[in-house]
XYZ file of C-alpha atoms in Angstrom:
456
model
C 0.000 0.000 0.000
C 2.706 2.426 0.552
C 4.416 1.449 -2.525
C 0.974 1.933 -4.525
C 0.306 5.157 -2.630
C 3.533 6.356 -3.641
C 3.241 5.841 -7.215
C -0.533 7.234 -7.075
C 0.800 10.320 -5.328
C 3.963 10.391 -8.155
C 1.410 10.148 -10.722
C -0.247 13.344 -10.399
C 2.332 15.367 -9.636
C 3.855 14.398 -13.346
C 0.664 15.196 -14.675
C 0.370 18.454 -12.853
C 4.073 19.813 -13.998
C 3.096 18.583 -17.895
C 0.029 20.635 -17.534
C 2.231 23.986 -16.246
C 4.608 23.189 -19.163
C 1.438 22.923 -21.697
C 0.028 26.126 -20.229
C 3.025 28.219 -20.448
C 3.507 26.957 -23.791
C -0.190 27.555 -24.747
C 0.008 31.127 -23.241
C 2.946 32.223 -24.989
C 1.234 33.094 -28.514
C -1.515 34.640 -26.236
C 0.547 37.256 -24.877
C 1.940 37.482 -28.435
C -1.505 38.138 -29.816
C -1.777 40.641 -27.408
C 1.552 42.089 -27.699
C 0.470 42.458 -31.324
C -2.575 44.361 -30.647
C -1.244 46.570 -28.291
C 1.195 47.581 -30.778
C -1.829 47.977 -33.456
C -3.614 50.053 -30.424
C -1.027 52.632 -29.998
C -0.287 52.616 -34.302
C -3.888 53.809 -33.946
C -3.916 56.139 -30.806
C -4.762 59.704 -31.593
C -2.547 62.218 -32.189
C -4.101 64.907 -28.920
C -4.168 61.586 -26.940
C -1.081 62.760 -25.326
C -1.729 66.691 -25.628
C -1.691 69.337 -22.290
C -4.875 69.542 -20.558
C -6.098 72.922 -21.624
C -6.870 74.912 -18.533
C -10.650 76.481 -18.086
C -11.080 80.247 -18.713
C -10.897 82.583 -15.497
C -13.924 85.126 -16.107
C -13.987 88.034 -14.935
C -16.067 86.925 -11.894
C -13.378 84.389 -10.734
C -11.115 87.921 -10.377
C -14.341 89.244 -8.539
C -14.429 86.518 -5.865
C -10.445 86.968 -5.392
C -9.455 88.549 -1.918
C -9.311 91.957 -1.300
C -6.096 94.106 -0.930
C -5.501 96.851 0.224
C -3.420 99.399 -1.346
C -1.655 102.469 1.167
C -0.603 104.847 -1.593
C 1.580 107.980 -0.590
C 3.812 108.776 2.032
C 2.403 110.796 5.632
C -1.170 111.133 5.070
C -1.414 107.653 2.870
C -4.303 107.456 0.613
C -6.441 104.423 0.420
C -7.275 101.905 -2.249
C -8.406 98.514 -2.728
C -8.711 96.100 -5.421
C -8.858 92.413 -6.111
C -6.247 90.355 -5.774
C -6.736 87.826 -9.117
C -6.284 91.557 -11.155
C -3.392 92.811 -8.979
C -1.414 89.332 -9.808
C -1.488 90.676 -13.568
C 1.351 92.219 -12.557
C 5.099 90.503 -12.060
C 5.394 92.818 -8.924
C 1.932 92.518 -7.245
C 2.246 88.650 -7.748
C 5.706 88.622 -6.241
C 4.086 90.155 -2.871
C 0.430 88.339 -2.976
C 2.217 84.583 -2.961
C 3.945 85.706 0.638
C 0.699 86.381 1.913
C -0.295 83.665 4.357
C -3.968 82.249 4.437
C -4.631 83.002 7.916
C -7.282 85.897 7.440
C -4.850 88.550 8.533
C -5.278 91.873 5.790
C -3.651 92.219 3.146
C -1.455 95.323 2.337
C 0.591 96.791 0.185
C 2.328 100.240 0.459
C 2.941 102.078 -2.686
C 4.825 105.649 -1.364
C 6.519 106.668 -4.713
C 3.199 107.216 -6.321
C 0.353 109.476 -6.115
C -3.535 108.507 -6.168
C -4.285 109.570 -9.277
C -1.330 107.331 -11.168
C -2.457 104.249 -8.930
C -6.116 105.066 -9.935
C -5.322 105.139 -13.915
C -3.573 101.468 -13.289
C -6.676 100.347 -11.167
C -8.548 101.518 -14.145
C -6.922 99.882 -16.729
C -6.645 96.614 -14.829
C -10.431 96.739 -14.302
C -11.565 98.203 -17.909
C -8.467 98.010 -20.194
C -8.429 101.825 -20.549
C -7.915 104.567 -18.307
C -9.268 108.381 -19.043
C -8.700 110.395 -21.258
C -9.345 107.361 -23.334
C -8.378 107.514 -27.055
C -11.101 108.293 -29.900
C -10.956 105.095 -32.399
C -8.978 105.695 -35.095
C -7.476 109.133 -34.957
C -4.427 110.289 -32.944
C -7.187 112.366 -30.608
C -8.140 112.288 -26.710
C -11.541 112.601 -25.741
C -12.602 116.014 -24.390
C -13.408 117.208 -20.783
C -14.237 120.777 -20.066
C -11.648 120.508 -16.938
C -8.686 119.718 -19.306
C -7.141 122.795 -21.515
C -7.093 122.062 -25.006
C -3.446 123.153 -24.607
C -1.016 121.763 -22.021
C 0.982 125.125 -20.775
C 2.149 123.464 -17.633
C 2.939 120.180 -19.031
C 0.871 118.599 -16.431
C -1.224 116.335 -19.053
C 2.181 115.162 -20.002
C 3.676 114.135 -16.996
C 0.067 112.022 -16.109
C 1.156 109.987 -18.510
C 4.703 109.831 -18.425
C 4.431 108.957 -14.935
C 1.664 105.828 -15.724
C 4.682 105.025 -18.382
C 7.459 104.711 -15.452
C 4.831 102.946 -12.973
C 4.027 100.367 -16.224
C 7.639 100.014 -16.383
C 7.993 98.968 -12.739
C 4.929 96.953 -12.646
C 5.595 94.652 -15.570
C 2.292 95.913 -17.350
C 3.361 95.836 -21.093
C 0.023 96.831 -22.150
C -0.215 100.031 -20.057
C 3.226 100.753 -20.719
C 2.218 100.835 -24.441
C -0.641 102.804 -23.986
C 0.538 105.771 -22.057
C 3.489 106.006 -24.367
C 0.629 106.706 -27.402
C -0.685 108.822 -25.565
C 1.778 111.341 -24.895
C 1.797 111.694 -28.232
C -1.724 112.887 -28.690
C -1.373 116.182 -26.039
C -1.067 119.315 -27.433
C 1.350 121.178 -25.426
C 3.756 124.792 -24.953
C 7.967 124.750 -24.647
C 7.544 125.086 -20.966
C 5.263 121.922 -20.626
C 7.756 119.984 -23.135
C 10.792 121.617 -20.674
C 8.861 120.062 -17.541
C 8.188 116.568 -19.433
C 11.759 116.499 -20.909
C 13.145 116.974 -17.217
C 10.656 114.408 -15.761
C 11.728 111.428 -18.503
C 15.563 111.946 -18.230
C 15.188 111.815 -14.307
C 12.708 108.798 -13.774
C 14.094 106.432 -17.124
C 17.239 104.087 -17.806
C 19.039 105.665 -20.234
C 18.540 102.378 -22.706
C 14.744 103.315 -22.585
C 14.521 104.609 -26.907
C 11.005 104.036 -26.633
C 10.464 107.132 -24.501
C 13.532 108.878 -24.725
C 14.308 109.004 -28.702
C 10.911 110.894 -29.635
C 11.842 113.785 -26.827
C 14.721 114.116 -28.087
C 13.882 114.259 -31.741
C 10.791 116.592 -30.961
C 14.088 119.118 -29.731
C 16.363 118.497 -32.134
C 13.586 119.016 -34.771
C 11.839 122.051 -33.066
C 14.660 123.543 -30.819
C 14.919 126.982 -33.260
C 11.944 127.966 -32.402
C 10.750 126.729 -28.757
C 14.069 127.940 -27.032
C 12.966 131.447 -27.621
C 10.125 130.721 -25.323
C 11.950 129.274 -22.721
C 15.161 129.640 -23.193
C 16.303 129.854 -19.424
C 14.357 126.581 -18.869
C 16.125 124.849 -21.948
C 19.503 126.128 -20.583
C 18.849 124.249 -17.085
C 17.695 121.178 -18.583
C 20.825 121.110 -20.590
C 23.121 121.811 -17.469
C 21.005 119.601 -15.363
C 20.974 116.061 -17.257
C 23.878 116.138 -19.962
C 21.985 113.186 -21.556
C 19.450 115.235 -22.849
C 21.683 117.811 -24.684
C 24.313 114.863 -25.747
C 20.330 113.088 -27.170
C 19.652 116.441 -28.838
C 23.064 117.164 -30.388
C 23.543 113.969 -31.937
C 20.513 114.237 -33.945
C 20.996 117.498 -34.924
C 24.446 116.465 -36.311
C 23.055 112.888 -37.801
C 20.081 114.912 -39.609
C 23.206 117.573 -40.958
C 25.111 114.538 -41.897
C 22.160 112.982 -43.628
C 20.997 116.433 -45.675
C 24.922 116.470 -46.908
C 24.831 112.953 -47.718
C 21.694 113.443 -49.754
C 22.843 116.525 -51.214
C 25.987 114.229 -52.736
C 24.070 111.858 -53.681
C 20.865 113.809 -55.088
C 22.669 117.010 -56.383
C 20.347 119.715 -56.829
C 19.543 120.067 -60.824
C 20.009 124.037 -62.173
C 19.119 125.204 -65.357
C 21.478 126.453 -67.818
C 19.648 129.582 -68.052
C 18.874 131.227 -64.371
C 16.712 134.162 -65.372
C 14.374 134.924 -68.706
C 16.282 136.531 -71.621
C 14.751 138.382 -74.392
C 16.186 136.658 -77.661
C 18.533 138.332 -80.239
C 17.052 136.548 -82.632
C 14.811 138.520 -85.309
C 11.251 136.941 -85.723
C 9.668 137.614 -88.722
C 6.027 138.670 -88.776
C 3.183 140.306 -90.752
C 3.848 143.370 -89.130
C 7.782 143.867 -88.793
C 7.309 147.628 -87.572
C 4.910 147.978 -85.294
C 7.576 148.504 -82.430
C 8.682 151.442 -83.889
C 9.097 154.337 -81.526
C 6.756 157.362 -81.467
C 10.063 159.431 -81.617
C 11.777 157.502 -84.726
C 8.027 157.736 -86.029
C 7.731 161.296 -86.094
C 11.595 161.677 -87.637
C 10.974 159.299 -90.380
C 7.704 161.284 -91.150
C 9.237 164.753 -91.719
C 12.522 163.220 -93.305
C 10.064 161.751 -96.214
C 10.072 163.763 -99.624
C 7.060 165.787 -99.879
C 6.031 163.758 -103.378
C 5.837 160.694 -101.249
C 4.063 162.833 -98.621
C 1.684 163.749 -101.031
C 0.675 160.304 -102.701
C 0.078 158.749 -99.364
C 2.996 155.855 -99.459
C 3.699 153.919 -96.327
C 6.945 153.674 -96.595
C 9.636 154.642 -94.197
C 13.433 155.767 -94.390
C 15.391 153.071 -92.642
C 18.542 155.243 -92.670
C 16.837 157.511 -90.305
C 14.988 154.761 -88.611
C 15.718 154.085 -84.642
C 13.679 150.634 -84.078
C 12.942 149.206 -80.318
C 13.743 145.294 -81.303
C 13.672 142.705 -78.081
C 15.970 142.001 -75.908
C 17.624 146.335 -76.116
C 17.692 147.372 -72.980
C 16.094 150.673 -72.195
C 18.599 154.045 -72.002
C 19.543 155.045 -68.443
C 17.555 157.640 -66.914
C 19.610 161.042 -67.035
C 21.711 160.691 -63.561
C 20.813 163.613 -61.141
C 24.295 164.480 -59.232
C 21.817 166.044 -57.096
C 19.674 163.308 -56.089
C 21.618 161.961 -52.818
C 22.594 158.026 -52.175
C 19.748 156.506 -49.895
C 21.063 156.162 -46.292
C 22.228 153.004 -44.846
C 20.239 151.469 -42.198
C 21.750 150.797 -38.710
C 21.405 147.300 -36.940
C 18.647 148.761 -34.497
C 16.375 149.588 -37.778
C 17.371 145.956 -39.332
C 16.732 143.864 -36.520
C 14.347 145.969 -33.863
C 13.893 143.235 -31.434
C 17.083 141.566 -31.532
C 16.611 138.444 -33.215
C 20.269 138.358 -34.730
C 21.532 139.108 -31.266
C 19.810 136.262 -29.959
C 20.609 134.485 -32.411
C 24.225 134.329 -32.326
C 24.061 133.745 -28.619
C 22.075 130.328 -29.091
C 24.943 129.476 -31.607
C 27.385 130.216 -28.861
C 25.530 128.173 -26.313
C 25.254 125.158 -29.032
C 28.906 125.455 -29.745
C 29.758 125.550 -25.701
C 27.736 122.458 -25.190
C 28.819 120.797 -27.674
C 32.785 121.661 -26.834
C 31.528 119.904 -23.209
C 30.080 117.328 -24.615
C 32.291 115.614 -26.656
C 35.104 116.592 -23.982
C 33.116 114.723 -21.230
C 32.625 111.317 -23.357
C 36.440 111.666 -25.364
C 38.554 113.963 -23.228
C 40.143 111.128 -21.946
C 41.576 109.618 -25.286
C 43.645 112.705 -25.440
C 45.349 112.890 -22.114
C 48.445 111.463 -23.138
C 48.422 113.973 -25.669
C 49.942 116.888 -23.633
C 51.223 118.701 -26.164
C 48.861 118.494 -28.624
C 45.946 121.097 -30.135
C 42.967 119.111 -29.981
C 40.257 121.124 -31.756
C 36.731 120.626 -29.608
C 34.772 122.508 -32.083
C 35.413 120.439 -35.559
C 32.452 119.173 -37.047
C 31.389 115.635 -35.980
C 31.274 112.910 -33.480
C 32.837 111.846 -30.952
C 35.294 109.047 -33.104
C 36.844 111.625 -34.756
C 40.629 112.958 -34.472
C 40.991 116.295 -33.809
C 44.836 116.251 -33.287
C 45.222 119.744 -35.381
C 48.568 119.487 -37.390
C 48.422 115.894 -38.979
C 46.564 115.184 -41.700
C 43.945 113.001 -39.953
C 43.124 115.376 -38.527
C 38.969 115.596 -39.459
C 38.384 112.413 -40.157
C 36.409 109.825 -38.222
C 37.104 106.692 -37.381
C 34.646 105.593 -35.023
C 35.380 103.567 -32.303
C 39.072 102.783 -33.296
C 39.574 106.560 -32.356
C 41.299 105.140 -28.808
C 43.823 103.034 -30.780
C 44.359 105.778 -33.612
C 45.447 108.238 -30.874
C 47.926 105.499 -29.926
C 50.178 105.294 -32.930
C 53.437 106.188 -33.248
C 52.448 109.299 -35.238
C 50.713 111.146 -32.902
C 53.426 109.920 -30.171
C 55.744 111.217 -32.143
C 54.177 114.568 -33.388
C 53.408 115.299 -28.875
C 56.894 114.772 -28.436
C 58.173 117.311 -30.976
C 55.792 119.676 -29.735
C 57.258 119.185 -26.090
C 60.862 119.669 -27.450
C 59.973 122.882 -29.302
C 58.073 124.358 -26.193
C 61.308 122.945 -23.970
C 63.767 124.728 -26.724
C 61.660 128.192 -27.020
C 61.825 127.766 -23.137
C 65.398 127.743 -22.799
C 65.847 130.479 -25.329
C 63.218 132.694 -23.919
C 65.121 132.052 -20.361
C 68.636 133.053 -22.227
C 67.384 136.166 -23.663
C 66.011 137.541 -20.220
C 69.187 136.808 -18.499
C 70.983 138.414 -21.390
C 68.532 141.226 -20.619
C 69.657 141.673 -17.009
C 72.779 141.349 -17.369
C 72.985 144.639 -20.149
């Protein structure tokens, strides 16, 4: 019985390991059938299967339900303004401060004392409404009208509403707002003091990299500077003397729009006509009636020179011996001179120019030339230190890469940035040091003659 109980019990467990075997074997092309359409599933998988979620739309109620935050605006007696905080995290700078805000229902505040009410209210506004007054007609380069705004800025205050939205855009990360202030500066009609105050505002609160702002001030100067300075010509003076930027701005496109009229004026010469005024032709002209510019004078003298026969039978014909004719192009006899008559007096400069305007004149071209010398001495005075000896002419036409050694034939010419290297070479070296031995020789011989002096 054991013996037959061991070989039953043997039995089954051979069968049972040939069944595993058979399985396995069996399952193997099932997986590979389902390998096979797996592969077939993903051939056929569509091509947004795997795209981003796209995330819902926040209306503008979901930035209604946001907290509120509270905005302490000024410095001393702090004005008071609040807002949501889902249209405050618009901004890079608002968003920076709302994440360290902990959710423990303590207020939220932020102070804002560079800026005045009515700047934070135009940002409120165009977070809110995507405009802020005076809004923009559509279409035309216009503001709308209020009867508590001057159709002309003479303070420059319209300006600087704007210009200071522009720098508070700037620090706020608001593109948009940045954009449309800037546009809008552009539509204010304004005076040379209000440009003078707006001008001072932009070169004090900008980077000097900012073109978008900066270039058109500079160009409305450069462009208009003739005639505005003689309104304010003390304010234009300051400005000059207070930021150095602006006049540098100024100057250099005064001299790139001179360098692009003579560039033009090469290129494009001006056309003339050979003949500058109308002549009267020498020519004779024949025509049906060849005498009827005869003068009443040679008229009369041909008349009583005729013989009487010819008198008598009526004949039309003239003597042309006796005959003075007025043809084209004669010039009229001078009037009899009276020595009598006396030579019209010259006027004096008072009667010319009664209020000065040449006077003034030549001042502002004094002023330009002066700030101009400082200019270019400030940015490229130090290229020439180790020139000692050397001329340098501050007031020769250009900018600032050019050599202004006077004696040497570069002297004129530009050459850009490579102006710090060109002052380097061996020829300018060598033309300082020549100058230093003839000041060191006329030294000596100006000491030899005043001892020679003293001692007769």
């Amino acid at each position: 019985m054991p013996t037959d109980l061991h070989e039953d019990s043997a039995e089954p467990t051979g069968d049972v390991e040939m069944t595993e075997t058979q399985n396995t074997q069996e399952a193997a092309p099932e997986n590979t059938q389902e390998g096979e359409e797996n592969e077939n599933a993903n051939d056929t998988e569509l091509p947004f299967a795997n795209s981003e979620i796209v995330e819902p739309r926040i209306t503008f109620a979901n930035y209604l339900m946001s907290p509120i935050v509270t905005l302490l605006i000024g410095s001393g007696d702090q004005s008071i303004l609040t807002a949501h905080q889902g249209l405050l995290t618009q901004s890079p700078y608002f968003k920076d401060i709302c994440d360290s805000f902990v959710e423990d229902g303590s207020p939220r505040q932020i102070e804002l004392p560079d800026y005045d009410i009515d700047t934070v209210g135009s940002f409120l506004e165009f977070l809110y409404t995507g405009e802020y007054f005076p809004k923009k007609l559509p279409g035309q380069r216009v503001l709308e009208s209020d009867p508590a705004i001057p159709s002309v800025d003479n303070s420059g205050d319209q300006l600087l509403k704007h210009a200071r939205i522009y720098t508070l855009a700037e620090k706020f990360g608001v593109a948009g707002l940045k954009t449309l202030s800037s546009s809008k500066i552009h539509c204010v009609n304004s005076t040379a003091k209000g440009e003078i105050a707006y001008a001072r505002y932009v070169y004090a609160y900008t980077s000097n990299d900012d073109t978008t702002i900066r270039a058109p001030v500079a160009s409305f100067w450069a462009t208009r500077s003739h005639t505005l300075r003689a309104e304010a010509e003390k304010e234009f003076k300051a400005l000059c003397l207070e930021h150095p930027q602006f006049g540098y701005d100024v100057l250099t496109r005064v001299l790139d729009d001179k360098l692009k009229r003579e560039r033009n004026d090469k290129m494009h010469p001006a056309t003339s006509s050979g003949r500058k005024r109308a002549r009267h032709s020498s020519v004779l002209v024949l025509c049906p009636r060849p005498f009827r510019n005869i003068s009443s004078d040679s008229s009369s003298q041909a008349a009583t020179s005729q013989p009487q026969d010819q008198k008598d039978s009526g004949s039309k014909f003239l003597d042309f011996d006796k005959m003075v004719l007025d043809w084209p192009g004669v010039p009229p006899p001078p009037p009899p001179s009276d020595e009598t008559e006396k030579q019209p007096k010259r006027k004096t400069m008072a009667e010319l120019d009664p209020y000065g305007w040449l006077a003034r004149l030549r001042e502002e071209e004094r002023l330009f030339v002066e700030l101009s010398v400082k200019i270019l001495k400030d940015r490229t005075g130090g290229l020439y230190s180790h020139l000692k000896n050397s001329k340098i002419d501050w007031e020769i036409e250009g900018m600032s890469g050019v050599c202004r050694v006077q004696g040497l034939p570069c002297c004129g010419q530009d050459f850009g940035e490579g102006l710090g290297s060109h002052l380097q070479t061996d020829e300018h070296l060598a033309h300082d040091a020549s100058l230093a031995a003839q000041a060191t020789t006329s030294e000596h011989a100006r000491a030899t003659e005043q001892t020679a002096d003293r001692q007769t």
